[in-house]
Short mmCIF file of C-alpha atoms in Angstrom, two decimals:
data_model
loop_
_atom_site.label_atom_id
_atom_site.label_comp_id
_atom_site.label_asym_id
_atom_site.label_seq_id
_atom_site.Cartn_x
_atom_site.Cartn_y
_atom_site.Cartn_z
CA UNK A 214 0.00 0.00 0.00
CA UNK A 215 2.82 2.39 0.99
CA UNK A 216 4.71 1.50 -2.20
CA UNK A 217 1.62 2.33 -4.24
CA UNK A 218 1.24 5.70 -2.46
CA UNK A 219 4.93 6.46 -2.97
CA UNK A 220 4.63 5.62 -6.67
CA UNK A 221 1.60 7.91 -6.98
CA UNK A 222 3.61 10.73 -5.35
CA UNK A 223 6.55 10.20 -7.67
CA UNK A 224 4.47 9.93 -10.84
CA UNK A 225 3.77 13.69 -11.24
CA UNK A 226 7.51 14.40 -10.92
CA UNK A 227 8.41 11.77 -13.49
CA UNK A 228 5.67 13.03 -15.78
CA UNK A 229 6.91 16.60 -15.36
CA UNK A 230 10.50 15.51 -16.13
CA UNK A 231 9.40 13.78 -19.31
CA UNK A 232 7.46 16.88 -20.34
CA UNK A 233 10.53 19.07 -19.66
CA UNK A 234 12.74 16.79 -21.76
CA UNK A 235 10.35 16.45 -24.71
CA UNK A 236 11.28 19.81 -26.36
CA UNK A 237 14.99 18.87 -26.17
CA UNK A 238 14.29 15.44 -27.69
CA UNK A 239 12.27 17.07 -30.45
CA UNK A 240 15.12 19.55 -31.10
CA UNK A 241 17.65 16.70 -31.41
CA UNK A 242 15.26 14.96 -33.80
CA UNK A 243 15.12 18.08 -35.98
CA UNK A 244 18.91 18.40 -36.05
CA UNK A 245 19.77 14.73 -36.45
CA UNK A 246 20.42 14.93 -40.21
CA UNK A 247 22.91 17.76 -39.64
CA UNK A 248 24.61 15.92 -36.77
CA UNK A 249 24.86 12.63 -38.67
CA UNK A 250 26.28 14.38 -41.73
CA UNK A 251 28.90 16.16 -39.61
CA UNK A 252 30.05 12.95 -37.87
CA UNK A 253 30.15 11.03 -41.16
CA UNK A 254 32.41 13.72 -42.67
CA UNK A 255 34.79 13.68 -39.68
CA UNK A 256 35.12 9.91 -39.90
CA UNK A 257 35.83 10.08 -43.62
CA UNK A 258 38.44 12.88 -43.58
CA UNK A 259 40.44 11.29 -40.77
CA UNK A 260 40.74 8.03 -42.73
CA UNK A 261 41.20 9.21 -46.32
CA UNK A 262 43.21 12.47 -46.08
CA UNK A 263 46.57 10.98 -47.22
CA UNK A 264 44.90 9.52 -50.34
CA UNK A 265 43.28 12.89 -51.08
CA UNK A 266 46.67 14.60 -50.79
CA UNK A 267 48.20 12.15 -53.26
CA UNK A 268 45.36 12.77 -55.69
CA UNK A 269 45.71 16.54 -55.29
CA UNK A 270 49.34 16.42 -56.46
CA UNK A 271 48.31 14.51 -59.57
CA UNK A 272 45.48 16.93 -60.36
CA UNK A 273 47.72 19.98 -59.98
CA UNK A 274 50.85 18.77 -61.79
CA UNK A 275 49.53 16.00 -64.05
CA UNK A 276 52.13 13.56 -62.67
CA UNK A 277 51.94 9.78 -62.28
CA UNK A 278 50.97 8.09 -59.02
CA UNK A 279 54.54 6.93 -58.37
CA UNK A 280 55.90 10.47 -58.73
CA UNK A 281 53.19 11.84 -56.42
CA UNK A 282 54.08 9.20 -53.79
CA UNK A 283 57.76 10.17 -54.05
CA UNK A 284 56.83 13.83 -53.54
CA UNK A 285 54.95 12.97 -50.33
CA UNK A 286 57.83 10.82 -49.12
CA UNK A 287 60.25 13.72 -49.64
CA UNK A 288 57.88 16.00 -47.71
CA UNK A 289 58.07 13.57 -44.76
CA UNK A 290 55.46 12.22 -42.34
CA UNK A 291 55.42 15.55 -40.51
CA UNK A 292 53.80 17.16 -43.56
CA UNK A 293 51.52 14.22 -44.43
CA UNK A 294 48.57 15.64 -42.49
CA UNK A 295 49.54 19.24 -43.20
CA UNK A 296 46.40 21.05 -44.34
CA UNK A 297 43.92 18.65 -42.71
CA UNK A 298 42.21 21.37 -40.64
CA UNK A 299 40.54 23.19 -43.59
CA UNK A 300 39.04 20.00 -45.13
CA UNK A 301 38.01 18.82 -41.67
CA UNK A 302 36.24 22.12 -41.02
CA UNK A 303 34.90 22.31 -44.57
CA UNK A 304 33.69 18.72 -44.89
CA UNK A 305 32.05 18.50 -41.46
CA UNK A 306 30.21 21.76 -42.14
CA UNK A 307 29.28 21.18 -45.79
CA UNK A 308 28.14 17.58 -45.30
CA UNK A 309 26.06 18.63 -42.31
CA UNK A 310 24.42 21.21 -44.59
CA UNK A 311 24.21 18.81 -47.52
CA UNK A 312 22.22 16.17 -45.64
CA UNK A 313 20.38 18.51 -43.25
CA UNK A 314 19.31 21.18 -45.75
CA UNK A 315 18.34 18.58 -48.32
CA UNK A 316 15.91 16.96 -45.87
CA UNK A 317 14.55 20.29 -44.59
CA UNK A 318 14.17 21.85 -48.03
CA UNK A 319 12.57 18.68 -49.43
CA UNK A 320 9.91 18.78 -46.69
CA UNK A 321 9.39 22.52 -47.16
CA UNK A 322 8.98 22.29 -50.94
CA UNK A 323 6.62 19.29 -50.70
CA UNK A 324 4.36 21.31 -48.37
CA UNK A 325 4.27 24.52 -50.39
CA UNK A 326 4.90 23.52 -54.01
CA UNK A 327 2.59 21.32 -56.06
CA UNK A 328 5.17 19.56 -58.23
CA UNK A 329 6.37 15.98 -58.75
CA UNK A 330 8.50 14.66 -55.89
CA UNK A 331 11.46 14.17 -58.23
CA UNK A 332 11.37 17.89 -59.10
CA UNK A 333 11.14 19.12 -55.50
CA UNK A 334 13.93 16.80 -54.37
CA UNK A 335 16.15 17.89 -57.28
CA UNK A 336 15.62 21.57 -56.45
CA UNK A 337 16.32 20.85 -52.77
CA UNK A 338 19.57 19.08 -53.75
CA UNK A 339 20.75 22.00 -55.92
CA UNK A 340 19.90 24.56 -53.20
CA UNK A 341 21.74 22.52 -50.59
CA UNK A 342 24.79 22.30 -52.87
CA UNK A 343 24.68 26.05 -53.53
CA UNK A 344 24.60 26.75 -49.79
CA UNK A 345 27.64 24.53 -49.27
CA UNK A 346 29.62 26.85 -51.56
CA UNK A 347 29.56 29.51 -48.81
CA UNK A 348 32.52 27.61 -47.35
CA UNK A 349 34.64 27.88 -50.50
CA UNK A 350 37.38 29.74 -48.54
CA UNK A 351 38.13 26.55 -46.60
CA UNK A 352 38.54 24.56 -49.84
CA UNK A 353 40.65 27.42 -51.20
CA UNK A 354 43.04 27.36 -48.23
CA UNK A 355 43.24 23.56 -48.34
CA UNK A 356 44.44 23.80 -51.96
CA UNK A 357 47.18 26.28 -51.01
CA UNK A 358 48.39 24.24 -48.03
CA UNK A 359 48.64 21.05 -50.10
CA UNK A 360 50.64 22.75 -52.88
CA UNK A 361 54.35 22.32 -52.04
CA UNK A 362 55.17 25.56 -53.91
CA UNK A 363 53.59 27.45 -51.00
CA UNK A 364 55.31 25.52 -48.18
CA UNK A 365 57.74 28.37 -47.54
CA UNK A 366 55.02 31.06 -47.55
CA UNK A 367 52.85 29.73 -44.73
CA UNK A 368 52.80 26.72 -42.44
CA UNK A 369 49.24 26.59 -41.14
CA UNK A 370 45.62 27.48 -41.89
CA UNK A 371 45.70 30.83 -40.07
CA UNK A 372 48.75 32.03 -42.03
CA UNK A 373 47.14 30.94 -45.32
CA UNK A 374 44.00 32.93 -44.53
CA UNK A 375 46.12 35.98 -43.66
CA UNK A 376 48.07 35.65 -46.92
CA UNK A 377 44.80 36.00 -48.86
CA UNK A 378 43.45 38.89 -46.78
CA UNK A 379 45.48 41.59 -48.54
CA UNK A 380 43.90 40.57 -51.89
CA UNK A 381 40.35 41.19 -50.68
CA UNK A 382 37.30 39.04 -49.97
CA UNK A 383 36.97 37.98 -53.61
CA UNK A 384 40.31 36.14 -53.39
CA UNK A 385 38.84 33.74 -50.82
CA UNK A 386 36.18 32.74 -53.37
CA UNK A 387 38.49 32.10 -56.32
CA UNK A 388 37.17 28.99 -58.06
CA UNK A 389 33.57 29.51 -56.90
CA UNK A 390 31.87 28.79 -60.25
CA UNK A 391 33.20 25.22 -60.75
CA UNK A 392 32.36 24.49 -57.11
CA UNK A 393 28.76 25.68 -57.58
CA UNK A 394 28.36 23.56 -60.70
CA UNK A 395 29.95 20.48 -59.10
CA UNK A 396 28.03 20.71 -55.82
CA UNK A 397 24.61 21.33 -57.36
CA UNK A 398 24.61 18.59 -59.97
CA UNK A 399 26.46 15.99 -57.89
CA UNK A 400 23.87 16.44 -55.12
CA UNK A 401 21.03 15.85 -57.60
CA UNK A 402 22.61 12.59 -58.77
CA UNK A 403 23.58 11.44 -55.26
CA UNK A 404 20.19 11.92 -53.60
CA UNK A 405 18.26 10.91 -56.71
CA UNK A 406 20.06 7.60 -57.25
CA UNK A 407 20.85 6.56 -53.67
CA UNK A 408 17.44 4.97 -53.07
CA UNK A 409 17.10 3.10 -56.39
CA UNK A 410 20.63 1.65 -56.12
CA UNK A 411 19.99 0.35 -52.61
CA UNK A 412 16.71 -1.25 -53.74
CA UNK A 413 18.63 -3.33 -56.30
CA UNK A 414 21.09 -4.66 -53.69
CA UNK A 415 20.41 -7.95 -51.84
CA UNK A 416 17.85 -7.57 -49.06
CA UNK A 417 19.56 -6.92 -45.72
CA UNK A 418 18.27 -8.78 -42.66
CA UNK A 419 20.94 -7.80 -40.10
CA UNK A 420 22.55 -4.53 -38.94
CA UNK A 421 25.89 -5.50 -40.47
CA UNK A 422 24.22 -6.32 -43.80
CA UNK A 423 22.52 -2.91 -43.82
CA UNK A 424 25.90 -1.31 -43.09
CA UNK A 425 27.49 -3.17 -46.01
CA UNK A 426 24.64 -2.20 -48.36
CA UNK A 427 24.90 1.46 -47.34
CA UNK A 428 28.68 1.37 -47.90
CA UNK A 429 28.27 -0.20 -51.37
CA UNK A 430 25.50 2.22 -52.34
CA UNK A 431 27.44 5.33 -51.23
CA UNK A 432 30.71 4.01 -52.62
CA UNK A 433 29.32 3.26 -56.09
CA UNK A 434 27.66 6.67 -56.33
CA UNK A 435 30.72 8.49 -55.03
CA UNK A 436 33.04 6.69 -57.45
CA UNK A 437 30.76 7.40 -60.42
CA UNK A 438 30.30 11.08 -59.57
CA UNK A 439 33.98 11.52 -58.71
CA UNK A 440 34.92 10.25 -62.17
CA UNK A 441 32.21 12.27 -63.92
CA UNK A 442 33.22 15.57 -62.32
CA UNK A 443 36.98 14.89 -62.28
CA UNK A 444 37.87 17.39 -65.07
CA UNK A 445 35.94 20.12 -63.23
CA UNK A 446 38.00 19.45 -60.10
CA UNK A 447 41.22 19.57 -62.14
CA UNK A 448 40.32 23.07 -63.38
CA UNK A 449 39.12 24.13 -59.91
CA UNK A 450 42.42 23.02 -58.36
CA UNK A 451 44.45 24.98 -60.92
CA UNK A 452 42.36 28.11 -60.38
CA UNK A 453 42.65 27.90 -56.60
CA UNK A 454 46.40 27.26 -56.55
CA UNK A 455 46.96 30.87 -57.68
CA UNK A 456 47.35 33.77 -55.24
CA UNK A 457 46.53 37.21 -56.62
CA UNK A 458 46.53 38.24 -60.24
CA UNK A 459 43.88 37.89 -62.91
CA UNK A 460 40.66 36.00 -62.25
CA UNK A 461 40.61 33.71 -65.25
CA UNK A 462 37.40 32.12 -66.50
CA UNK A 463 36.74 28.40 -66.27
CA UNK A 464 36.97 28.00 -70.06
CA UNK A 465 40.30 29.84 -70.27
CA UNK A 466 41.91 27.71 -67.54
CA UNK A 467 40.49 24.54 -69.08
CA UNK A 468 41.99 25.48 -72.45
CA UNK A 469 45.40 26.10 -70.84
CA UNK A 470 45.36 22.70 -69.11
CA UNK A 471 44.12 21.00 -72.29
CA UNK A 472 47.09 22.40 -74.27
CA UNK A 473 49.59 21.59 -71.49
CA UNK A 474 48.45 17.99 -71.51
CA UNK A 475 48.88 17.54 -75.26
CA UNK A 476 45.14 17.71 -75.98
CA UNK A 477 44.67 14.16 -74.74
CA UNK A 478 41.64 13.17 -72.69
CA UNK A 479 43.69 10.47 -70.93
CA UNK A 480 46.11 13.13 -69.64
CA UNK A 481 43.21 15.28 -68.43
CA UNK A 482 41.95 12.31 -66.41
CA UNK A 483 45.39 11.57 -64.95
CA UNK A 484 44.78 10.61 -61.33
CA UNK A 485 41.14 9.70 -62.03
CA UNK A 486 41.73 6.03 -61.18
CA UNK A 487 43.03 7.03 -57.75
CA UNK A 488 40.13 9.44 -57.33
CA UNK A 489 37.74 6.60 -58.26
CA UNK A 490 39.08 4.39 -55.46
CA UNK A 491 39.27 7.28 -52.97
CA UNK A 492 35.67 8.29 -53.75
CA UNK A 493 34.57 4.66 -53.47
CA UNK A 494 36.04 4.47 -49.96
CA UNK A 495 35.12 8.03 -48.89
CA UNK A 496 31.47 7.99 -49.92
CA UNK A 497 31.11 4.42 -48.73
CA UNK A 498 32.28 5.55 -45.28
CA UNK A 499 30.12 8.71 -45.39
CA UNK A 500 26.91 6.95 -46.43
CA UNK A 501 27.38 3.98 -44.09
CA UNK A 502 28.24 6.23 -41.11
CA UNK A 503 25.34 8.59 -41.85
CA UNK A 504 22.74 5.82 -42.15
CA UNK A 505 24.11 4.01 -39.08
CA UNK A 506 23.95 7.15 -36.91
CA UNK A 507 20.54 8.05 -38.28
CA UNK A 508 19.16 4.76 -36.94
CA UNK A 509 20.64 5.06 -33.43
CA UNK A 510 19.94 8.77 -32.75
#
């Protein structure tokens, strides 16, 4: 009897506590896509940064994989993770926006626009990609820090940002146009094809099987899109490796690279095979981590 009375006395307190916590739980639920995207990006950058650095050298100089590896070896282990802070900041922020804004904008457009779901989701993907481009300065600084020609000019992210300051705000956004194009269209393909690809994979009955399916789905999409947009990244890297001077158009820089590489498509795609494998791993990790966290939060 006393236990029952005690329970009755405690019940209002417990009920009140649950009511107090419910807004916080709802807030976490609203932000979960952003949080999962951020954690997925952190996991990916920490694992794949050395591969990305190797690929960067090939994109910038058009050299073979062996020569790029030798360059990194000469730089030493101390410089292997040099420049990781900008991509870590950039990727965690942009992927949080990519996944979070896509979900929020998709819901918003479905409520207020009478259009096919494919159209609203495509628009949401482009808008999310456009918003990501706000953080172009981080990608810009990452390019400068990974270019060994600038090793003697600055040694960390702060110094690189200061080196650009005297050239004005516009200098931080050098290479914006190829980034806008790449982000918008790659988002449309990624979110549009992610579901159909997973549906064609073997049915998963365990948590580990779901994890494998998500890795395969993200990896295949990432590899395909990485290869498709590789020439755009080559031009973007060349544009962003410059400090000061004329702001050359995408077409002008592309023409310069095309002539430098003997007008051969194979030379333009030099490093694409490494990018294919890096994207396969990176987007496999990102998609698997994102979906895993989405289920447990």
